[in-house]
XYZ file of C-alpha atoms in Angstrom:
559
model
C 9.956 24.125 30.083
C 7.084 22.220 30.044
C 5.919 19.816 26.768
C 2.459 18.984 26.368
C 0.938 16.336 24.504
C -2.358 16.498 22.819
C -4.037 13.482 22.205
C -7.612 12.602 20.064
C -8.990 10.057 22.576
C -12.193 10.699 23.943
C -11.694 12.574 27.591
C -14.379 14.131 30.340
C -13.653 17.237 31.236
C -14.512 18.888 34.865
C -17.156 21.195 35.024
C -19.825 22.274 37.354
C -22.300 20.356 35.099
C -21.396 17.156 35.120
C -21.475 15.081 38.719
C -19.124 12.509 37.021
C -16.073 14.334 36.289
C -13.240 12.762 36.866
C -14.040 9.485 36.832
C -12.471 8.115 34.070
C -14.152 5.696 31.657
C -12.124 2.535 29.616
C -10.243 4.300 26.718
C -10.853 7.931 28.170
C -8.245 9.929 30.068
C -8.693 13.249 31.912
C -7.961 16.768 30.738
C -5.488 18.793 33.616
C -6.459 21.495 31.893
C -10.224 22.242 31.093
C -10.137 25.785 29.474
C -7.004 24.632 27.251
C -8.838 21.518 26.018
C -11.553 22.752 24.858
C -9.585 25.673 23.163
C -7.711 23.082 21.868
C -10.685 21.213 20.243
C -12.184 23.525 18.717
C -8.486 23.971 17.104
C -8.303 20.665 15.716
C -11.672 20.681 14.766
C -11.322 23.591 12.796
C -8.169 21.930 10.731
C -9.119 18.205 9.977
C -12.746 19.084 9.624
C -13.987 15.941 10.120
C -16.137 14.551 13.328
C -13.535 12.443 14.621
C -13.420 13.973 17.707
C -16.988 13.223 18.937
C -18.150 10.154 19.773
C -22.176 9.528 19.738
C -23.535 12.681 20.795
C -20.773 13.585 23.172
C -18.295 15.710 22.160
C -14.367 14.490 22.549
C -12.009 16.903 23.719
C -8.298 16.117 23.368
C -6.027 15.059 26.433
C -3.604 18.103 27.204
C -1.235 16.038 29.501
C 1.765 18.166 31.094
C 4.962 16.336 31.445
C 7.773 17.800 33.355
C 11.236 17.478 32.012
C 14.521 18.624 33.300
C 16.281 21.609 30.641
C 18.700 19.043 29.879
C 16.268 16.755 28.583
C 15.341 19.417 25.852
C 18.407 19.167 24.471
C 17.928 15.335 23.605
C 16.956 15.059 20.157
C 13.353 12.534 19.613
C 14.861 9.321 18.990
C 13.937 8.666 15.037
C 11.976 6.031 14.175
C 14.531 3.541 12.664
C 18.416 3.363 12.773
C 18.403 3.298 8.741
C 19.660 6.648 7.336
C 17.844 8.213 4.520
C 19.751 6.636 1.907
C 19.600 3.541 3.270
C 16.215 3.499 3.683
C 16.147 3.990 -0.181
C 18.430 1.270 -0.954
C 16.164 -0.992 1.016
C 13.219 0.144 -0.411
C 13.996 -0.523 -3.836
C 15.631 -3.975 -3.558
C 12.307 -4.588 -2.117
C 10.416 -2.815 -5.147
C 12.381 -5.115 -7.837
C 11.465 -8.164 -5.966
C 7.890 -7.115 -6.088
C 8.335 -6.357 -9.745
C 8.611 -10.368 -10.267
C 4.043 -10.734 -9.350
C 2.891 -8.909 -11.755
C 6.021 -9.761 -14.499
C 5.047 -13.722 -14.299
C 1.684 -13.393 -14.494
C 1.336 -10.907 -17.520
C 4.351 -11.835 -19.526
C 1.994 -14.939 -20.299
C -0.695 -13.926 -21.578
C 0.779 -13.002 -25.464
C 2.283 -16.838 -25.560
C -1.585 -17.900 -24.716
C -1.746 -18.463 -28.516
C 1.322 -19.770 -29.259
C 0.891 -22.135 -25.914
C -2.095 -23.622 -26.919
C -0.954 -24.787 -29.930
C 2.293 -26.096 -28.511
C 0.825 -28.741 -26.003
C -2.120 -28.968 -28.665
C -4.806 -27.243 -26.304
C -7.590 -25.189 -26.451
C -7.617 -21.943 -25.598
C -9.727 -21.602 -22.629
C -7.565 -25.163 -21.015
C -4.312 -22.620 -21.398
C -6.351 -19.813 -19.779
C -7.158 -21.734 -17.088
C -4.052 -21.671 -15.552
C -4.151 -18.155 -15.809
C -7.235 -18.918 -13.608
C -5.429 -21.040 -11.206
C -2.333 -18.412 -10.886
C -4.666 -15.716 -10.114
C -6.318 -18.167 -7.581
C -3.005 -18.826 -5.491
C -1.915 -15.229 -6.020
C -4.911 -14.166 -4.230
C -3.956 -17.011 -1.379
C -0.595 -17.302 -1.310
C 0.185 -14.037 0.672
C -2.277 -15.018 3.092
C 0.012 -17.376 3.988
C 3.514 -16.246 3.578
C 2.618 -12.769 5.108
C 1.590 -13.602 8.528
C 5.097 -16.080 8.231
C 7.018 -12.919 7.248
C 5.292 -10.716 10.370
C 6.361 -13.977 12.672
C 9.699 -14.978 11.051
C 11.188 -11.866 9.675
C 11.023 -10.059 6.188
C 14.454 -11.234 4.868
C 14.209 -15.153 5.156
C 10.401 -15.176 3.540
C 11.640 -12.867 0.793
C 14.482 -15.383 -0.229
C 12.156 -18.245 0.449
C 9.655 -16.693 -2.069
C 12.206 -15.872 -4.686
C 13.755 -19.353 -4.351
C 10.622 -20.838 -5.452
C 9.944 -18.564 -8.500
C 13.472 -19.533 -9.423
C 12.913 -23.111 -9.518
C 9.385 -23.064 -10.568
C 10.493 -20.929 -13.742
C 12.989 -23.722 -14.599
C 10.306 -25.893 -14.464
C 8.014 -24.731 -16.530
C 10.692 -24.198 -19.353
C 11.187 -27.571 -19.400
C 7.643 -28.819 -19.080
C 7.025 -31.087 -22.440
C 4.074 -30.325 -24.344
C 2.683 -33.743 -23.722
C 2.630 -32.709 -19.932
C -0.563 -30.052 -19.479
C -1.225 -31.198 -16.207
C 3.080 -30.998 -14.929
C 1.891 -27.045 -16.569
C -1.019 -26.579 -14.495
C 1.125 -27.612 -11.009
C 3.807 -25.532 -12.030
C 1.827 -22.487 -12.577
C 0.721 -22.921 -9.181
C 3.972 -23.673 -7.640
C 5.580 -20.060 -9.752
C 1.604 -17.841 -7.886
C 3.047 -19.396 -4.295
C 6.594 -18.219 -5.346
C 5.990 -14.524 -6.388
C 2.329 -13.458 -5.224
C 3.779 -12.800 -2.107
C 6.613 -10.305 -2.901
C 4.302 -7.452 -2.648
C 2.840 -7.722 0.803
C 6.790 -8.624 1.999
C 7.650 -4.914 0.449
C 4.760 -3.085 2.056
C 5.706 -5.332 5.514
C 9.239 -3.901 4.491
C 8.310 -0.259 4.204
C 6.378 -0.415 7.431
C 9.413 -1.652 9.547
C 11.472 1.650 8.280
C 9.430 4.014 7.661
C 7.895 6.533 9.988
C 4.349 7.536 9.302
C 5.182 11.292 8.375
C 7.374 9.735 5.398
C 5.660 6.557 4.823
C 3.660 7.078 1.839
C 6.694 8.725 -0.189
C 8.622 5.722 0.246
C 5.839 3.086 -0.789
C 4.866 5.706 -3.592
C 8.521 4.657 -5.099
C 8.390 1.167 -4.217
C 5.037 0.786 -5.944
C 6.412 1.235 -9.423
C 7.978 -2.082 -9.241
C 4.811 -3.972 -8.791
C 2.267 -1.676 -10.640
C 4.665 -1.119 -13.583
C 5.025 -4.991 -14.573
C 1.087 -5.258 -15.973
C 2.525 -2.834 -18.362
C 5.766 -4.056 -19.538
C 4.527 -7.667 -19.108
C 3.116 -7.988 -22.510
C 6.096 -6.048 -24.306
C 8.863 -8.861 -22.735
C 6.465 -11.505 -23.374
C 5.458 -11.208 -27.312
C 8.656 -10.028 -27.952
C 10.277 -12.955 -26.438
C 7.441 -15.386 -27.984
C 7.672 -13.837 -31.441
C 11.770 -14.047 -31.476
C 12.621 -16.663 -29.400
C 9.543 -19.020 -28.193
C 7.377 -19.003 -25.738
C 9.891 -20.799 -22.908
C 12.317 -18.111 -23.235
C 9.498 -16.043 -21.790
C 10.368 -18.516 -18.359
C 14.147 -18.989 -19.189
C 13.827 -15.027 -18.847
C 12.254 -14.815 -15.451
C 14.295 -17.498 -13.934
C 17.402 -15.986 -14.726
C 16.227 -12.322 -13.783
C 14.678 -13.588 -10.015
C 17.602 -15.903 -9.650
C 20.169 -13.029 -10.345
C 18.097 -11.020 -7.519
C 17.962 -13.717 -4.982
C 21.855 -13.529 -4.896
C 21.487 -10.019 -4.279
C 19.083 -9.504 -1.857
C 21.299 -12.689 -0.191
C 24.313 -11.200 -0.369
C 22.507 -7.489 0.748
C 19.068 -7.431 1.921
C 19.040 -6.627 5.849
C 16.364 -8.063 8.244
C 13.647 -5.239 9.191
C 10.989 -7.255 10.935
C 10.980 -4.395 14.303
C 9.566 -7.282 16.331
C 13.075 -8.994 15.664
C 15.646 -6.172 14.996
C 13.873 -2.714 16.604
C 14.488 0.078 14.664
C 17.624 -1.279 12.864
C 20.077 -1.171 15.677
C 19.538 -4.791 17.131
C 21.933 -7.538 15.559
C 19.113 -9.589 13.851
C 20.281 -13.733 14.290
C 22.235 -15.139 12.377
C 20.359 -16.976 10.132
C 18.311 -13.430 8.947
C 22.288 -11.487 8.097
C 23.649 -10.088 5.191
C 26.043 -11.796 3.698
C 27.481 -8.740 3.042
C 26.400 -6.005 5.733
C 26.892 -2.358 3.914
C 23.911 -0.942 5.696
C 23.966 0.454 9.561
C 27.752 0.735 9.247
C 27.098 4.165 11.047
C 26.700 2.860 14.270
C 29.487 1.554 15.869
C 27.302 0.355 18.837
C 24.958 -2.154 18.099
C 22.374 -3.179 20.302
C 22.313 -7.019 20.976
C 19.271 -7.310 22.788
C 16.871 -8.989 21.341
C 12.723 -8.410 21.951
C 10.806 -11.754 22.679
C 8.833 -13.060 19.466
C 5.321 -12.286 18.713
C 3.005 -15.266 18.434
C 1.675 -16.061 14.534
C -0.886 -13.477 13.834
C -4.320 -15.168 12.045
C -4.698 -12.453 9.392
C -8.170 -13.051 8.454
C -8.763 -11.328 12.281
C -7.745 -8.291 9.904
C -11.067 -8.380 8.279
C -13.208 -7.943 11.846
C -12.128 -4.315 11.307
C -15.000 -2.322 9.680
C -12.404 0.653 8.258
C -10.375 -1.822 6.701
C -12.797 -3.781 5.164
C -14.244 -0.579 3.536
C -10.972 0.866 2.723
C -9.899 -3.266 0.804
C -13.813 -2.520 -0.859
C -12.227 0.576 -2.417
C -8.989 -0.875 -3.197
C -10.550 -3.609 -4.633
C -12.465 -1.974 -7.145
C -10.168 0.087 -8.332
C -8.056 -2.107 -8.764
C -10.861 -4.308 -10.866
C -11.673 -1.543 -12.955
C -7.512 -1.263 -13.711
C -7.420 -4.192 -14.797
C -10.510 -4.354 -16.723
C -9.098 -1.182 -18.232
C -6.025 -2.972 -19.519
C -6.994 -6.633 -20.327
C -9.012 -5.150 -23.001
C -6.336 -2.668 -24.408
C -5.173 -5.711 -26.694
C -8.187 -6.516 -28.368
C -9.680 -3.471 -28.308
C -6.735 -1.499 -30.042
C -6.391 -3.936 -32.702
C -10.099 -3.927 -33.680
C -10.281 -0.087 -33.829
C -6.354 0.733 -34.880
C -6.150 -2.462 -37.557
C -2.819 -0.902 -38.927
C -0.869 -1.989 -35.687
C 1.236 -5.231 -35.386
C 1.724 -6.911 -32.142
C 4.929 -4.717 -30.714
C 3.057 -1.515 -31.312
C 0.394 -2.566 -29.160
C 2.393 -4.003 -26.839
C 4.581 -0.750 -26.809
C 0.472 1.045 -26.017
C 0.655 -0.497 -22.590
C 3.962 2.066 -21.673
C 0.949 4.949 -21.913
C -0.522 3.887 -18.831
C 2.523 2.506 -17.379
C 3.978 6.089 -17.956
C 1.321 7.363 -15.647
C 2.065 5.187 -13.177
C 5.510 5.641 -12.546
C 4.723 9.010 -12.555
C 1.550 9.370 -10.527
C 3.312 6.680 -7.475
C 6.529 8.799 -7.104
C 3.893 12.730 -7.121
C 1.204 10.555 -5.009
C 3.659 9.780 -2.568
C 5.322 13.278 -1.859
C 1.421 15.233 -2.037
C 0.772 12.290 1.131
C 3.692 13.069 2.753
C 3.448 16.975 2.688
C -0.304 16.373 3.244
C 0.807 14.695 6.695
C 3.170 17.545 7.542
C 0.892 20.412 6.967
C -1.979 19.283 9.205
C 0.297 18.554 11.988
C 1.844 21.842 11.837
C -1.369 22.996 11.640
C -2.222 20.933 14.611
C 0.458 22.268 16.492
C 0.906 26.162 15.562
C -2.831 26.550 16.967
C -2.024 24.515 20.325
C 1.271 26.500 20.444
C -0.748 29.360 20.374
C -3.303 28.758 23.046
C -0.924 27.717 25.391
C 1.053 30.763 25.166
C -2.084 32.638 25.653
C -2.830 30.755 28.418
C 0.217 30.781 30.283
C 0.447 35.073 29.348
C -2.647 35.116 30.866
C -1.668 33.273 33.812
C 0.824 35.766 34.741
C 3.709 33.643 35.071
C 7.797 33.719 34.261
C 7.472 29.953 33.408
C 7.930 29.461 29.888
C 5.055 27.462 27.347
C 5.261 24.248 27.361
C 5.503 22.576 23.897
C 3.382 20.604 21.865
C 3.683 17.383 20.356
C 1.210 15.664 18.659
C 1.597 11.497 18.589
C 1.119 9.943 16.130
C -1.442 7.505 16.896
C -3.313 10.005 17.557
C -2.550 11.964 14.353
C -5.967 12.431 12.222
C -4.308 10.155 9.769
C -7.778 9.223 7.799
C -7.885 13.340 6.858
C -3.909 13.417 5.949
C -4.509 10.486 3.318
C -7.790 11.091 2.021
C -7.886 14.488 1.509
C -6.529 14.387 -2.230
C -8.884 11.223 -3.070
C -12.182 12.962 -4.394
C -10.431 14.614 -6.863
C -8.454 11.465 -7.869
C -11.420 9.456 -8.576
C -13.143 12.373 -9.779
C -10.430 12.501 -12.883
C -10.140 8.473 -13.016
C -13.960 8.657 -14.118
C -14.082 11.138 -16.495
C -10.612 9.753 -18.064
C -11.926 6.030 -18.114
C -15.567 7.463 -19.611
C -13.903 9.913 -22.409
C -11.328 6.456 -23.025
C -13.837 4.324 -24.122
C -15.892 6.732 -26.106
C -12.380 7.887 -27.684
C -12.044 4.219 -28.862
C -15.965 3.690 -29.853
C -15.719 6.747 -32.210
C -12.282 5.261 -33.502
C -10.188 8.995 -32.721
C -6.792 9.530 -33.632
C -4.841 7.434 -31.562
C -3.028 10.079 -29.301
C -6.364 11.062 -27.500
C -7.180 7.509 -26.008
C -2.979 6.965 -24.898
C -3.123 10.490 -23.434
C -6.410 9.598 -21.337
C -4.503 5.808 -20.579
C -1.849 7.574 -19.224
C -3.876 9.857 -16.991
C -5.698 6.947 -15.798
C -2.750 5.057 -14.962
C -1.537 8.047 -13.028
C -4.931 8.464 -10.856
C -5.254 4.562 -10.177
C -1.856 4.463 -8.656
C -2.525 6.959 -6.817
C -5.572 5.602 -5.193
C -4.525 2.683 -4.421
C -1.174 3.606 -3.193
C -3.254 6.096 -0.721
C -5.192 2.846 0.447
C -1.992 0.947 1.066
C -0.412 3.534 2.972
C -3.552 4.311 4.891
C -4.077 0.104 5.509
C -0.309 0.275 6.900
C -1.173 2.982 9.230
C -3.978 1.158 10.978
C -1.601 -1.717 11.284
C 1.656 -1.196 11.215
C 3.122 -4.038 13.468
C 1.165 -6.445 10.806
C 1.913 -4.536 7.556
C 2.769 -8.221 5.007
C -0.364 -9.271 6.817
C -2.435 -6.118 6.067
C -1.035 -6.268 2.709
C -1.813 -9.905 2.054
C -5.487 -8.894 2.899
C -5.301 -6.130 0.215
C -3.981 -8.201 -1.956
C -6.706 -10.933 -1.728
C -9.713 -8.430 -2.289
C -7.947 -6.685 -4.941
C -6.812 -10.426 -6.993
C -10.522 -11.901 -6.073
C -12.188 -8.726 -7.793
C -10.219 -7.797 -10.559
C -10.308 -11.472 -11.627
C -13.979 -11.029 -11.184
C -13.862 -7.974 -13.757
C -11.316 -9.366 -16.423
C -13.169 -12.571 -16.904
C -16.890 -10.746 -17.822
C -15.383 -7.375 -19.741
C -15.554 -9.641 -23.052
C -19.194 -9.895 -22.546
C -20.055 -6.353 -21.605
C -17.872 -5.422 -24.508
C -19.981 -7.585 -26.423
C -22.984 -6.633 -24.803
C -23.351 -3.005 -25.002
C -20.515 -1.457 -27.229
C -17.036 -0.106 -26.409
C -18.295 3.400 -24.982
C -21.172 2.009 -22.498
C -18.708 -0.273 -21.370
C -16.357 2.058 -19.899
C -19.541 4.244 -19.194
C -20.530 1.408 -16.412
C -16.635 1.636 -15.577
C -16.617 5.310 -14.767
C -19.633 4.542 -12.905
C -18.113 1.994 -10.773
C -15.683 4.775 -9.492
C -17.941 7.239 -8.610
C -19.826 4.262 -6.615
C -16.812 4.627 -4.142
C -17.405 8.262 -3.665
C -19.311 7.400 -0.045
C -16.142 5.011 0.876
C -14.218 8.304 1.052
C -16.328 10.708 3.977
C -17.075 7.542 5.668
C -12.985 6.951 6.275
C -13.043 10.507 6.953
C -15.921 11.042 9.191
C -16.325 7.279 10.609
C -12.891 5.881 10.588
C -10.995 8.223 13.503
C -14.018 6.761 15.589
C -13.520 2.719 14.680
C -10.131 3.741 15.400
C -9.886 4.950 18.854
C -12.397 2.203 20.001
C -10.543 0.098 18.604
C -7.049 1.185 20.612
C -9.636 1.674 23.735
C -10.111 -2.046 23.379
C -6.629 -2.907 23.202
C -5.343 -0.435 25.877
């Protein structure tokens, strides 16, 4: 039995017509088989529906390569993509979604001690606010820095490293006397470098284990972590300020990100494929477990280790056209989220006056609801997505070569198809569910701010928070997963990228939204919100209908 793969580079196929076939160009391989290629095409055409198979004005038909294997290699199964079992996987990916928890948890347990703060070290409001600036300054930077580290040095030791620092810097800034503003200011820094970076160490994490056909289901889970602490924030924070003081707001985190350094040192295995493979190599020393529980499956571990990768420069991420429009469109949603819930505070006690400071801190669990919902849903509708176009993909190839080889009269069986998948129309898998997303995000986020202009009951705006919650996770867990696809071997660095655009913007967003407010009313506000998503709506055909062609010239280049 044969097995055939079909691949989505650009190829030249032999015909009468053309003097040049044959001849191969950079990036461009030959079809054995004319009449099935172009069956083929047409095929795949007719199931992502997107362009991506022409480039310019030629039309690209797939490579149908036949491989000959012996009937005991058919037996064999594919070799999975990491030595983690399911489970595992699991466990991994959520001691990596609690450690991103800590980004968001520093930075918006703060802000309902802003108050209390200023009058503690005998500040001004905007001085205390400006090292909310500063934090979301190095949290914007930071991962620039400690992702590429975590690509070169391995997931494990940067994780620890990062949670380290949060530890210590927490410490400090309990202790900070009130005479010290400036010792507040450093510290603040010191706690962005320590947890900013958690995130794009996860999504690093999730790209080491996780195969793209169940990629997006596992970052859909560990997303919570990170996306749920904007909204639970505020609740620890004034509850600890109003009962205990504003330190025990940092007494709180140091303890909590202490307690998980010990765990993810006692735990948390090394991932980082360019160190350990899919699982199975010992990782050094230095990047163990103190306590290995995972992999105990595999009796036979592979000691061989593959030579390091030289330091990536990240910002060499941003020379990619795709990704800079698909970190546009993260970043703007993710602006508009947090322009969304910045205001919730002020708005909701101007327009509900009858609610104290824990009710409207308990308001910020409607769109954190959503959330949690919409990442765990987003990330099985990607990863069934992914499977029905490829067995799509491969039911109609299946079915031309068995015409083809009927036709041909022979005993020989088909041979079968497999589809790689870096050649996968990935760009259709993931974007397919995003119009209607954004679509829904608009209308919710318009009908919102009306809801609160007109001063409803109180159900109808929580209701629309909570679907808006659920849409923006899912967009911008799509992005991530889609970001991790075009760079997998670079996913903290990819993720640091994201990470910048998305911090840069939203902090962009938060610190005008007073002034629009201000400006033109509650309900034009979100009006110009609303509008703001549909301004992405071009983002989404161009990834469909121009990315698969940025993509394959840019694997041309490096083949």
């Amino acid at each position: 039995m044969n097995l055939t793969f079909i691949s989505f580079t650009q190829t030249r196929v032999m015909s009468r017509d053309d003097p040049t076939a044959g001849a191969n160009e950079p990036g461009q391989t030959t079809a054995l088989i004319p009449n099935q290629a172009t069956a083929l095409s047409q095929n795949v055409h007719d199931v992502n529906k997107s362009p991506s198979a022409t480039v310019g004005d030629e039309k690209k038909e797939p490579d149908v390569e036949r491989k000959e294997t012996e009937d005991t290699s058919l037996t064999t199964p594919e070799k999975p993509y990491s030595a983690f079992t399911k489970t595992e996987k699991w466990l991994i990916v959520t001691m990596a979604a609690v450690g991103g928890l800590f980004s968001p948890l520093t930075s918006n347990s703060y802000f309902p001690a802003i108050p209390t703060m200023a009058l503690a070290f005998n500040k001004s409001t905007e001085l205390i606010n400006l090292t909310v600036t500063v934090y979301m300054v190095l949290q914007g930077v930071a991962p620039m820095i400690w992702g590429p580290l975590a690509d070169r040095w391995g997931r494990r030791l940067i994780f620890l490293a990062c949670l380290f620092v949060l530890t210590l810097s927490c410490v400090g800034v309990a202790l900070t006397p009130t005479n010290a503003y400036w010792l507040l200011m450093l510290l603040r820094c010191v706690q962005a470098m320590g947890s900013a970076s958690t995130i794009a160490l996860g999504a690093g994490v999730i790209a080491d284990i996780a195969a793209q056909s169940e990629r997006a289901g596992f970052y859909g889970i560990y997303s919570i972590g990170p996306m749920f602490g904007p909204c639970i924030g505020p609740v620890i924070g004034g509850a600890l300020t109003q009962s205990l003081g504003w330190r025990s707001i940092f007494w709180f985190l140091s303890i909590c990100s202490g307690v998980w350094f010990i765990i993810m040192l006692l735990f948390f295995p090394e991932t980082l494929r360019a160190m350990v493979g899919d699982g199975s190599i010992t990782a050094p020393l230095s990047h163990r477990p103190l306590i290995p529980i995972l992999l105990r499956h595999q009796p036979n571990v592979n000691t061989e280790r593959p030579s390091p990768k030289p330091l990536a420069n990240p910002f060499r991420l941003f020379l990619n056209l795709d990704v800079d429009v698909l970190l546009f469109f993260s970043g703007m949603i993710n602006a508009i989220f947090y322009g969304v819930i910045a205001s919730i505070s002020s708005l909701f006690t101007e327009v509900y006056p009858f609610l104290n400071e824990t009710d409207i801190g308990l308001c910020f669990l409607s769109i954190g609801g959503g959330m949690l919902i919409g990442g765990t849903l987003t990330g099985k509708i990607l990863d069934r997505e992914y499977r029905n176009i490829k067995a799509k993909l491969v039911r109609k190839a299946q079915g031309q070569l068995d015409a083809n080889t009927k036709a041909a009269d022979t005993e020989a069986d088909p041979p079968d198809v497999k589809i790689r998948d870096e050649d996968f129309p990935i760009e259709v898998a993931r974007f397919r569910i995003m119009p209607a997303y954004l679509i829904i995000s608009a209308i919710a986020c318009v009908g919102y701010g009306w809801c609160l202009e007109k001063r409803v009951n109180i159900a109808i705006p929580l209701v629309l928070l909570f679907i808006m919650g659920f849409t923006v996770i899912g967009m911008m867990n799509t992005v991530q997963t889609l970001t991790i696809d075009l760079a997998p071997t670079q996913g903290s660095s990819i993720t640091a990228c994201n990470n910048l655009i998305r911090c840069s913007m939203g902090a962009v967003l938060v610190s005008i939204i007073d002034f629009i407010i201000k400006a033109v009313g509650i309900g034009w506000t979100y009006v110009i919100l609303g509008a703001l998503c549909f301004i992405n709506f071009p983002v989404i055909f161009f990834i469909i209908y121009v990315g698969p062609k940025l993509r394959a010239k840019r694997r041309a280049r490096q083949m």
